[in-house]
XYZ file of C-alpha atoms in Angstrom:
251
model
C 98.616 94.801 125.721
C 95.881 93.989 128.180
C 94.945 90.333 128.471
C 91.260 91.282 128.466
C 90.460 91.350 124.778
C 86.928 92.398 123.865
C 85.880 89.527 121.640
C 83.082 89.814 119.127
C 80.136 87.549 119.811
C 77.219 86.664 117.541
C 74.048 88.752 117.930
C 71.424 87.586 120.407
C 68.552 88.481 118.083
C 69.421 86.172 115.194
C 72.165 84.409 113.285
C 75.308 86.377 112.606
C 77.187 86.400 109.312
C 80.535 87.961 110.115
C 83.827 88.404 108.285
C 87.318 88.184 109.738
C 89.462 90.150 107.291
C 92.757 88.516 108.324
C 93.806 85.687 110.676
C 95.515 88.324 112.821
C 92.011 89.457 113.880
C 90.770 86.000 114.891
C 91.485 86.597 118.605
C 88.746 89.248 118.453
C 86.106 86.583 117.744
C 84.657 83.820 119.893
C 85.402 81.278 117.180
C 83.669 78.471 119.082
C 80.319 80.210 118.485
C 80.533 79.897 114.693
C 80.693 77.682 111.682
C 83.942 78.959 110.187
C 84.527 79.113 106.441
C 88.223 79.321 105.599
C 88.978 81.293 102.422
C 92.259 81.332 100.493
C 91.237 81.958 96.901
C 94.772 82.073 95.423
C 95.096 79.084 95.743
C 94.761 76.730 98.706
C 91.006 76.583 99.275
C 90.299 76.542 95.535
C 92.600 73.548 95.130
C 91.115 71.804 98.176
C 87.590 72.180 96.767
C 88.734 70.923 93.371
C 90.621 67.987 94.857
C 87.716 66.853 97.018
C 85.368 67.220 94.026
C 87.744 65.029 92.009
C 87.621 62.176 94.484
C 90.473 62.803 96.897
C 89.689 60.633 99.903
C 90.918 63.299 102.314
C 93.232 66.283 102.611
C 95.181 66.668 105.837
C 96.103 70.339 106.468
C 99.266 70.924 108.503
C 100.928 74.169 109.538
C 104.592 73.476 108.871
C 106.630 72.007 106.046
C 108.315 69.708 108.576
C 104.942 68.298 109.656
C 104.117 67.561 106.042
C 107.479 65.877 105.440
C 107.006 63.711 108.544
C 104.127 61.885 106.840
C 106.670 60.377 104.448
C 107.936 58.301 107.352
C 104.503 56.848 108.143
C 104.858 54.339 105.340
C 101.436 55.020 103.839
C 100.594 56.131 100.341
C 100.208 59.862 101.035
C 100.683 62.592 98.458
C 102.675 65.419 100.030
C 101.885 68.972 98.969
C 103.875 71.953 100.251
C 103.820 75.577 99.086
C 105.636 78.622 100.369
C 105.520 82.095 98.807
C 103.726 80.713 95.757
C 106.242 78.003 94.869
C 106.365 74.247 95.414
C 108.747 73.341 98.231
C 111.590 71.242 96.873
C 111.216 67.520 97.480
C 107.403 67.457 97.628
C 104.942 65.944 95.158
C 103.283 69.273 94.341
C 102.137 72.573 95.824
C 98.724 74.193 95.764
C 98.074 74.688 92.065
C 94.560 73.467 91.226
C 96.000 71.715 88.176
C 97.727 69.299 90.553
C 94.361 68.223 91.980
C 92.857 66.576 88.902
C 90.919 63.310 89.087
C 93.815 61.420 87.502
C 96.217 62.547 90.222
C 94.148 62.593 93.417
C 91.175 60.206 93.127
C 91.237 57.818 96.082
C 94.336 59.481 97.549
C 95.007 61.205 100.865
C 96.959 64.451 100.495
C 98.942 66.155 103.228
C 98.994 69.897 102.559
C 100.793 72.916 103.957
C 100.549 76.412 102.458
C 101.672 79.926 103.306
C 98.257 81.271 104.304
C 95.317 78.884 104.012
C 96.415 76.108 106.363
C 97.579 78.762 108.846
C 94.071 80.289 108.959
C 92.518 76.855 109.291
C 94.622 75.861 112.275
C 93.807 79.117 114.061
C 90.085 78.309 113.580
C 90.128 74.796 115.068
C 87.886 75.649 118.036
C 84.955 76.439 115.697
C 81.712 74.439 115.788
C 82.580 73.277 112.295
C 85.121 74.275 109.642
C 84.220 74.356 105.962
C 86.296 75.362 102.950
C 85.115 78.052 100.551
C 86.103 79.146 97.060
C 84.451 80.595 93.983
C 84.423 77.021 92.676
C 81.795 75.976 95.266
C 80.221 79.367 96.026
C 76.546 78.510 95.558
C 76.706 75.030 97.096
C 78.496 76.449 100.141
C 76.118 79.395 100.535
C 73.032 77.185 100.201
C 74.400 74.843 102.869
C 75.177 77.708 105.254
C 71.604 78.935 104.822
C 70.305 75.608 106.145
C 72.523 75.284 109.222
C 70.811 77.646 111.677
C 74.244 78.634 112.968
C 76.341 81.774 113.105
C 78.824 82.031 110.240
C 82.333 83.467 110.335
C 84.095 83.891 106.999
C 87.836 83.840 107.697
C 89.988 85.437 104.998
C 93.466 83.885 104.972
C 94.968 87.035 103.490
C 98.681 87.176 102.798
C 100.959 86.561 105.791
C 98.316 87.996 108.157
C 97.675 91.039 105.956
C 94.370 91.920 104.277
C 93.918 90.920 100.647
C 91.317 91.717 98.018
C 90.534 88.290 96.591
C 89.570 86.588 99.850
C 87.516 89.579 100.984
C 85.694 89.820 97.663
C 84.762 86.145 97.931
C 83.517 86.709 101.482
C 81.348 89.464 100.026
C 80.007 87.045 97.417
C 78.893 84.671 100.186
C 77.338 87.554 102.121
C 75.435 88.440 98.938
C 73.698 85.058 99.198
C 73.117 85.251 102.970
C 72.151 88.865 103.594
C 68.480 88.475 102.703
C 68.089 85.263 104.733
C 67.833 86.863 108.163
C 71.535 86.967 109.003
C 72.795 89.931 111.023
C 75.922 91.380 109.382
C 78.899 93.001 111.066
C 80.707 95.976 109.528
C 83.354 93.777 107.894
C 80.627 91.710 106.219
C 78.957 94.875 104.939
C 82.290 96.177 103.639
C 83.107 92.841 101.957
C 79.718 92.832 100.272
C 80.201 96.427 99.121
C 83.533 95.339 97.594
C 81.765 92.488 95.836
C 79.270 94.955 94.336
C 82.190 96.885 92.830
C 83.899 93.839 91.337
C 81.112 91.367 90.553
C 80.543 92.378 86.920
C 84.040 91.105 86.014
C 85.745 89.440 88.958
C 88.754 88.362 86.919
C 89.412 91.854 85.650
C 88.861 93.433 89.068
C 91.268 91.083 90.804
C 94.049 91.629 88.268
C 95.166 94.479 90.505
C 95.774 92.277 93.560
C 99.264 92.023 95.029
C 99.019 88.229 95.362
C 97.911 88.001 91.750
C 101.021 89.947 90.780
C 103.178 87.541 92.795
C 101.663 84.571 90.987
C 102.071 86.222 87.586
C 105.785 86.622 88.261
C 105.881 82.866 88.805
C 104.231 82.406 85.392
C 101.028 80.832 86.683
C 98.329 83.192 85.445
C 96.263 80.147 84.442
C 95.951 79.243 88.121
C 94.391 82.653 88.801
C 91.850 82.268 86.005
C 90.974 78.764 87.180
C 90.419 79.849 90.791
C 87.943 82.540 89.719
C 85.528 80.160 88.000
C 82.174 80.242 89.758
C 80.305 77.047 90.672
C 82.609 74.614 88.918
C 82.098 72.205 91.843
C 79.427 71.298 94.365
C 81.607 69.525 96.952
C 81.957 71.204 100.344
C 85.125 70.131 102.166
C 84.696 70.031 105.955
C 87.151 69.222 108.720
C 86.521 65.888 110.433
C 89.207 65.282 113.042
C 92.475 66.060 111.297
C 91.143 65.497 107.766
C 89.231 67.572 105.260
C 86.615 65.336 103.652
C 83.582 65.787 101.432
C 80.490 66.865 103.346
C 77.812 64.192 103.158
C 74.580 65.915 102.141
């Protein structure tokens, strides 16, 4: 492959609202030109939004299970959360089920988190102007904030092991629905994501029952997690990356 990759840049005539359909496509974007929104609906970014809403002091995303485990040696009162292929990694406090991020469990705590897809997408986006976390739980709060930033927006779908998935793309389309009439210039992926949202928006839960990741989670007996992650506007907190920590955006 040639080293000269044609990267996509924001439009010169206005703000861009673009969608990266999988982390594998991130090298095609000049990430440093955007506010990046990381999306992993089932379940990492939903749980992060819920945890920050419920008073978690911070969530530290790490790429590898070993990095997460290393925090145990730091002698501080961290909660360690590790998920791979939908299951909690043995020896950790919990995984990425939103039901582990209740106020009783996480208020005032710092959580170290690694997941199959979401933390991977986040680490690949670290050169962005700013990184925010998106889910159906904070859809309107997130979209309203993006509308006020006067910056280009890149919605990064975590997908499944670098493959496209429906749930993250449909959420990206839901954000585009709230940005498209605000002067943002859309790329083809944003238009396609929004078209997908038009198909599924009347019953998102029913539409996403067909997803492959949803089927994986059902086999693990955690259908309730799926239903929880598809609730719209349950929270208003917007987690943003400050240094190595995801914290609640001060607005």
